[in-house]
Amino acid sequence: MRDTTHTAISIFGTSLQWSDLIAAAVIAVVAVVVALVLRQAIVRYSQRSDTAHTSTWYTLSRLTTYVVLTIGFFLVIGELGVPLSRFTLIAGALGVGLGFGLQPLVANFVAGIVLLLDKSLKVGDFVELESGATGQVRDIRMRATTIVTNDNIDVIVPNSEFVAGRVVNWTHRDVRRRVRIPFGVAYGTDKELVKTAALEAAEAVPFTLDLDGPLRPQVWLSEFGDSSLVFELVVWLNPEATMKPIAVTAAYNWALHTALQRHGIEIPFPQRDVRVRSLFGLEDEDARAALNLRDGGDREAPTPTAAPSPSSPPSETERPKDDNDAIADLSGEAGYAPERVDRSGERDAR
């Protein structure tokens, strides 16, 4: 029988034995297994530790994986006995590949390393992209970063977009955020009554950070609109509501509508008056009389419906139950609540 254990093969001009190839393959497999085991061990330790900084441990696990794989690569090269000078051809081939299409891949890998070390973007952050998409960062991989929206949709974003583009990080420095909810009321409405109703609406939403002190809700008269006085309810949010901006706006709009109706405050809509100056050569009263005759004679003008009196709001028993679905969504009580990354350790560290 022919002995194949000592049969040599040539790679890049270097004579290699099958035993060397088997040893190199074993080293490569061991390096991959060690990298995965270390990564899982770090992740499990961070989950058990109450004071663990989530993003720091995640970065450590990723960098450990890359370092172990790099060491394993050089050990494989050393086991094969291939001198590094022989990789000149491979380097030239890689250079040609970079010029013809591998540039985005390398750029995304380098951008991923920058994101892990720079800490401008961390796992668990709530971000808004230039496209308008918002979501929580779930993981940062070699090529792309995964963002999970509040509708549980995974958005895969290349790492280079976070480095070269503009990204709004809602939770980079602090998890408290202020929102402005615009609303309009009819001209002639008492401003103090509007303020009272708006503050009642802010108190009715459980995600208002504080009702007193420097971060209390405020009511601003921001604009004299074409058909309404435009106010803004300015509210600081607690951390639980920071990551759901659309649901927050819906919750306060619902509460505002309820409070304004309770106080009998009219919410106007755009109206336009049409004046007929001339018709068939007639003007003013003659034109209006001709228009009335053309429509079939005299018509009784509709009687406007009077707005409810602010002095007599409906009683508690007369008002229907106010079920604010947006508040339920913010509380995770309605529908599916996406899994969130535990950031309690980060808040404690701050």
XYZ file of N, CA and C in Angstrom, residues 66-235:
510
model
N -12.287 38.942 17.284
C -11.394 39.335 16.187
C -9.930 39.029 16.517
N -9.523 39.282 17.765
C -8.126 39.051 18.152
C -7.802 37.560 18.111
N -8.685 36.723 18.644
C -8.432 35.279 18.645
C -8.360 34.748 17.219
N -9.242 35.179 16.366
C -9.208 34.720 14.974
C -7.941 35.185 14.260
N -7.493 36.392 14.562
C -6.251 36.874 13.945
C -5.050 36.051 14.412
N -4.987 35.774 15.722
C -3.894 34.941 16.243
C -3.945 33.549 15.619
N -5.146 32.993 15.498
C -5.278 31.689 14.875
C -4.811 31.682 13.434
N -5.059 32.750 12.714
C -4.599 32.836 11.317
C -3.074 32.781 11.240
N -2.404 33.551 12.080
C -0.941 33.550 12.038
C -0.367 32.216 12.528
N -1.036 31.550 13.473
C -0.578 30.230 13.897
C -0.703 29.211 12.764
N -1.761 29.322 11.995
C -1.924 28.426 10.845
C -0.819 28.660 9.822
N -0.512 29.926 9.567
C 0.555 30.241 8.621
C 1.896 29.708 9.124
N 2.126 29.861 10.442
C 3.384 29.360 10.991
C 3.477 27.846 10.927
N 2.352 27.155 11.169
C 2.348 25.698 11.108
C 2.614 25.195 9.689
N 2.084 25.918 8.719
C 2.317 25.522 7.334
C 3.733 25.840 6.878
N 4.406 26.710 7.614
C 5.765 27.070 7.241
C 5.851 27.960 6.023
N 4.796 28.670 5.740
C 4.788 29.571 4.581
C 5.317 30.925 5.042
N 6.401 31.411 4.495
C 6.930 32.720 4.896
C 5.978 33.833 4.464
N 5.926 34.862 5.272
C 5.017 35.967 4.972
C 5.381 36.670 3.670
N 6.645 36.587 3.284
C 7.048 37.227 2.026
C 6.350 36.604 0.823
N 5.901 35.329 0.972
C 5.220 34.672 -0.125
C 3.799 35.194 -0.341
N 3.325 36.025 0.587
C 1.968 36.554 0.456
C 1.917 37.842 -0.364
N 3.019 38.157 -1.040
C 3.024 39.343 -1.896
C 2.008 39.206 -3.015
N 1.914 37.998 -3.577
C 0.944 37.762 -4.639
C -0.477 37.920 -4.146
N -0.730 37.389 -2.918
C -2.078 37.520 -2.355
C -2.405 38.983 -2.093
N -1.420 39.731 -1.580
C -1.647 41.154 -1.322
C -1.960 41.893 -2.611
N -1.256 41.533 -3.700
C -1.548 42.176 -4.975
C -2.944 41.845 -5.466
N -3.348 40.583 -5.283
C -4.695 40.196 -5.682
C -5.759 40.919 -4.858
N -5.491 41.070 -3.566
C -6.433 41.809 -2.727
C -6.527 43.269 -3.146
N -5.379 43.853 -3.527
C -5.404 45.238 -3.988
C -6.256 45.404 -5.233
N -6.139 44.454 -6.172
C -6.972 44.511 -7.371
C -8.446 44.334 -7.004
N -8.702 43.406 -6.051
C -10.087 43.193 -5.633
C -10.687 44.416 -4.975
N -9.874 45.118 -4.166
C -10.373 46.345 -3.540
C -10.744 47.381 -4.581
N -9.951 47.424 -5.657
C -10.239 48.399 -6.701
C -11.472 48.068 -7.505
N -11.875 46.785 -7.547
C -12.983 46.376 -8.401
C -14.258 46.011 -7.648
N -14.319 46.224 -6.358
C -15.601 45.942 -5.695
C -15.546 45.581 -4.238
N -14.361 45.380 -3.663
C -14.291 45.036 -2.248
C -14.154 46.253 -1.344
N -14.136 47.431 -1.931
C -13.996 48.639 -1.107
C -15.132 48.780 -0.089
N -16.420 48.602 -0.486
C -17.485 48.729 0.523
C -17.342 47.729 1.665
N -16.904 46.490 1.353
C -16.767 45.480 2.390
C -15.700 45.874 3.405
N -14.549 46.321 2.908
C -13.469 46.736 3.807
C -13.870 47.992 4.585
N -14.537 48.922 3.904
C -14.960 50.156 4.573
C -15.942 49.856 5.700
N -16.875 48.929 5.473
C -17.841 48.581 6.520
C -17.165 47.871 7.685
N -16.166 47.016 7.394
C -15.458 46.332 8.478
C -14.694 47.332 9.340
N -13.970 48.250 8.692
C -13.223 49.263 9.450
C -14.186 50.159 10.222
N -15.321 50.523 9.595
C -16.308 51.361 10.287
C -16.879 50.636 11.497
N -17.066 49.316 11.398
C -17.541 48.560 12.553
C -16.562 48.588 13.709
N -15.253 48.479 13.401
C -14.237 48.582 14.458
C -14.272 49.971 15.092
N -14.425 51.000 14.259
C -14.479 52.378 14.776
C -15.685 52.548 15.698
N -16.840 52.008 15.313
C -18.033 52.129 16.146
C -17.846 51.436 17.492
N -17.191 50.280 17.487
C -16.985 49.553 18.738
C -16.045 50.296 19.681
N -15.052 50.983 19.114
C -14.064 51.672 19.948
C -14.464 53.107 20.265
N -15.210 53.752 19.361
C -15.524 55.167 19.525
C -16.615 55.402 20.566
N -17.528 54.464 20.725
C -18.645 54.533 21.678
C -19.670 55.617 21.338
N -19.606 56.165 20.131
C -20.654 57.098 19.722
C -21.953 56.379 19.415
N -21.858 55.084 19.142
C -23.035 54.249 18.908
C -22.831 52.945 19.662
N -23.779 52.610 20.538
C -23.644 51.420 21.375
C -24.888 50.549 21.239
N -24.724 49.293 21.591
C -25.867 48.383 21.629
C -26.863 48.876 22.679
N -28.121 48.979 22.292
C -29.153 49.489 23.189
C -29.524 50.924 22.939
N -28.726 51.671 22.155
C -29.055 53.057 21.848
C -30.267 53.119 20.921
N -31.043 54.187 21.079
C -32.189 54.435 20.189
C -31.783 55.539 19.219
N -31.773 55.219 17.923
C -31.222 56.125 16.925
C -32.265 56.436 15.862
N -32.016 57.538 15.166
C -32.836 57.951 14.022
C -31.909 58.180 12.844
N -32.164 57.483 11.739
C -31.325 57.569 10.561
C -31.753 58.732 9.680
N -30.898 59.050 8.687
C -31.220 60.128 7.758
C -32.470 59.823 6.957
N -32.770 58.564 6.742
C -33.967 58.176 6.007
C -35.248 58.372 6.814
N -35.113 58.659 8.116
C -36.274 58.821 8.980
C -36.605 57.602 9.808
N -35.971 56.468 9.526
C -36.221 55.248 10.301
C -35.639 55.382 11.705
N -36.388 54.893 12.684
C -35.939 54.932 14.072
C -35.977 53.515 14.640
N -35.107 53.252 15.589
C -35.083 51.933 16.205
C -33.948 51.808 17.197
N -33.907 50.667 17.845
C -32.896 50.379 18.861
C -31.807 49.495 18.262
N -30.559 49.825 18.558
C -29.420 49.057 18.055
C -29.379 47.717 18.770
N -29.460 46.634 17.984
C -29.432 45.298 18.575
C -28.024 44.706 18.574
N -27.305 44.814 17.452
C -25.934 44.310 17.418
C -25.152 45.032 16.327
N -23.821 45.034 16.500
C -22.893 45.646 15.552
C -21.985 44.538 15.049
N -22.155 44.162 13.791
C -21.383 43.057 13.231
C -20.280 43.589 12.326
N -19.583 42.652 11.669
C -18.437 43.041 10.852
C -18.842 43.920 9.679
N -19.977 43.652 9.065
C -20.380 44.389 7.872
C -21.476 45.399 8.135
N -22.424 45.074 8.992
C -23.598 45.928 9.153
C -24.059 45.915 10.600
N -24.910 46.889 10.914
C -25.516 47.027 12.238
C -27.012 46.783 12.110
N -27.569 46.037 13.042
C -28.991 45.720 13.025
C -29.738 46.654 13.960
N -30.787 47.289 13.419
C -31.645 48.182 14.194
C -33.051 47.597 14.201
N -33.659 47.521 15.363
C -35.015 46.986 15.513
C -35.963 48.151 15.773
N -36.940 48.341 14.894
C -37.908 49.418 15.057
C -38.939 49.042 16.105
N -39.788 50.010 16.464
C -40.840 49.744 17.436
C -41.921 48.831 16.880
N -41.932 48.626 15.560
C -42.859 47.674 14.945
C -42.223 46.300 14.786
N -41.084 46.068 15.468
C -40.356 44.800 15.445
C -39.859 44.447 14.040
N -39.400 45.446 13.318
C -38.827 45.261 11.994
C -37.316 45.455 12.095
N -36.557 44.488 11.579
C -35.102 44.580 11.587
C -34.628 45.376 10.377
N -33.864 46.414 10.637
C -33.274 47.237 9.579
C -31.771 46.998 9.588
N -31.243 46.474 8.479
C -29.814 46.195 8.363
C -29.145 47.400 7.710
N -28.278 48.069 8.459
C -27.635 49.296 7.985
C -26.133 49.064 7.881
N -25.509 49.323 6.732
C -24.048 49.192 6.625
C -23.343 50.093 7.639
N -22.259 49.591 8.204
C -21.555 50.345 9.246
C -21.030 51.682 8.744
N -20.658 51.753 7.464
C -20.092 52.992 6.943
C -21.095 54.139 6.987
N -22.401 53.844 6.952
C -23.394 54.912 7.006
C -23.384 55.612 8.358
N -23.064 54.894 9.419
C -23.010 55.514 10.738
C -21.771 56.389 10.899
N -20.713 56.059 10.172
C -19.477 56.830 10.284
C -19.516 58.051 9.368
N -20.016 57.867 8.141
C -19.998 58.960 7.162
C -21.264 59.796 7.173
N -22.387 59.234 7.628
C -23.651 59.956 7.594
C -23.994 60.602 8.922
N -25.158 61.266 8.937
C -25.647 61.927 10.148
C -26.668 61.020 10.825
N -26.427 60.709 12.084
C -27.297 59.829 12.862
C -27.688 60.543 14.154
N -28.975 60.562 14.444
C -29.468 61.153 15.691
C -29.557 60.047 16.734
N -28.748 60.161 17.777
C -28.729 59.181 18.863
C -29.532 59.761 20.030
N -30.721 59.220 20.233
C -31.619 59.759 21.250
C -31.163 59.429 22.664
N -30.338 58.428 22.842
C -29.943 57.986 24.183
C -28.429 57.976 24.349
N -27.741 58.838 23.631
C -26.278 58.839 23.696
C -25.772 59.355 25.043
N -26.317 60.463 25.495
C -25.832 61.096 26.716
C -26.818 60.956 27.872
N -28.095 61.125 27.600
C -29.115 61.083 28.636
C -30.381 60.507 28.026
N -31.163 59.809 28.831
C -32.378 59.184 28.323
C -33.604 60.078 28.505
N -33.467 61.230 29.140
C -34.591 62.154 29.267
C -34.666 63.026 28.024
N -35.864 63.165 27.489
C -36.056 63.966 26.286
C -37.293 64.843 26.441
N -37.284 65.997 25.754
C -38.426 66.902 25.773
C -39.117 66.883 24.415
N -40.431 66.809 24.431
C -41.210 66.821 23.203
C -42.126 68.040 23.204
N -42.482 68.475 21.998
C -43.400 69.604 21.827
C -44.587 69.113 21.012
N -45.765 69.217 21.592
C -46.992 68.759 20.952
C -47.810 69.985 20.541
N -47.846 70.320 19.245
C -48.615 71.503 18.820
C -50.108 71.204 18.741
N -50.926 72.212 19.049
C -52.379 72.098 18.888
C -52.943 73.510 18.723
N -54.106 73.616 18.110
C -54.706 74.919 17.828
C -56.075 75.058 18.456
N -56.409 76.274 18.863
C -57.733 76.586 19.403
C -58.264 77.809 18.671
N -59.559 78.036 18.787
C -60.191 79.144 18.080
C -59.761 80.485 18.667
N -59.701 81.500 17.814
C -59.429 82.850 18.284
C -60.520 83.289 19.258
N -60.118 84.015 20.292
C -61.040 84.453 21.323
C -61.103 83.547 22.527
N -60.441 82.388 22.473
C -60.428 81.476 23.612
C -59.506 82.004 24.706
N -59.926 81.877 25.927
C -59.125 82.334 27.060
C -57.817 81.533 27.138
N -56.699 82.237 27.133
C -55.389 81.566 27.152
C -55.195 80.771 28.441
N -55.637 81.319 29.560
C -55.453 80.613 30.827
C -56.267 79.323 30.870
N -57.445 79.343 30.240
C -58.245 78.123 30.188
C -57.557 77.068 29.316
N -56.932 77.513 28.212
C -56.184 76.582 27.357
C -55.018 75.977 28.124
N -54.327 76.809 28.896
C -53.189 76.318 29.672
C -53.637 75.292 30.703
N -54.762 75.576 31.363
C -55.277 74.641 32.361
C -55.608 73.295 31.727
N -56.265 73.333 30.565
C -56.633 72.086 29.892
C -55.394 71.320 29.441
N -54.396 72.023 28.907
C -53.194 71.352 28.421
C -52.416 70.712 29.570
N -52.334 71.409 30.711
C -51.635 70.825 31.859
C -52.387 69.617 32.422
N -53.700 69.644 32.345
C -54.465 68.463 32.748
C -54.169 67.286 31.818
N -54.016 67.585 30.529
C -53.676 66.524 29.577
C -52.300 65.937 29.886
N -51.323 66.796 30.208
C -49.990 66.312 30.547
C -50.015 65.458 31.804
N -50.851 65.836 32.765
C -50.945 65.056 34.002
C -51.619 63.711 33.760
N -52.513 63.637 32.760
C -53.227 62.394 32.493
C -52.355 61.343 31.823
N -51.259 61.756 31.198
C -50.363 60.798 30.535
C -49.289 60.386 31.540
N -49.151 59.113 31.830
C -48.233 58.684 32.896
C -46.763 58.768 32.540
N -46.429 59.215 31.347
C -45.026 59.267 30.951
C -44.448 60.676 31.047
N -45.206 61.593 31.650
C -44.672 62.917 31.946
C -43.663 62.790 33.088
N -42.464 63.330 32.891
C -41.386 63.119 33.848
C -41.692 63.720 35.204
N -42.132 64.975 35.235
C -42.338 65.662 36.508
C -43.412 66.717 36.314
N -44.288 66.874 37.282
C -45.348 67.885 37.208
C -44.949 69.184 37.882
N -43.868 69.182 38.645
C -43.376 70.378 39.325
C -41.876 70.493 39.099
N -41.337 71.658 39.442
C -39.903 71.858 39.336
C -39.475 72.358 37.960
N -38.177 72.373 37.706
C -37.670 72.925 36.438
C -38.063 72.105 35.217
N -38.412 70.834 35.385
C -38.779 69.983 34.250
C -40.292 69.770 34.181
N -41.056 70.693 34.713
C -42.514 70.570 34.688
C -43.032 70.871 33.268
N -44.242 70.422 32.953
C -44.831 70.729 31.642
C -45.100 72.221 31.497
N -44.985 72.712 30.291
C -45.225 74.117 29.986
C -46.142 74.230 28.770
N -46.839 75.353 28.684
C -47.734 75.624 27.561
C -47.280 76.922 26.915
N -46.919 76.862 25.650
C -46.412 78.019 24.909
C -47.418 78.419 23.837
N -47.626 79.744 23.708
C -48.358 80.279 22.564
C -47.331 80.563 21.477
N -47.231 79.666 20.500
C -46.118 79.706 19.563
C -46.417 80.436 18.260
N -47.701 80.586 17.890
C -47.968 81.144 16.569
C -49.412 81.646 16.491
N -49.598 82.740 15.730
C -50.932 83.220 15.373
C -51.243 82.680 13.981
N -51.958 81.584 13.921
C -52.226 80.936 12.650
C -53.311 81.622 11.858
N -53.560 81.100 10.655
C -54.586 81.677 9.794
C -55.979 81.528 10.387
N -56.245 80.414 11.038
C -57.581 80.180 11.571
C -57.567 79.753 13.034
N -56.414 79.808 13.690
C -56.361 79.349 15.076
C -55.157 79.939 15.785
N -55.241 79.951 17.104
C -54.085 80.232 17.945
C -53.341 78.913 18.155
N -52.075 78.900 17.807
C -51.298 77.672 17.869
C -50.519 77.642 19.175
N -50.814 76.651 20.007
C -50.107 76.433 21.266
C -49.216 75.203 21.129
N -48.277 75.067 22.073
C -47.438 73.872 22.169
C -47.411 73.405 23.617
N -47.686 72.114 23.793
C -47.524 71.495 25.103
C -46.108 70.927 25.152
N -45.282 71.498 26.017
C -43.867 71.126 26.115
C -43.693 70.242 27.349
N -43.273 68.994 27.112
C -43.238 67.999 28.186
C -41.910 67.270 28.162
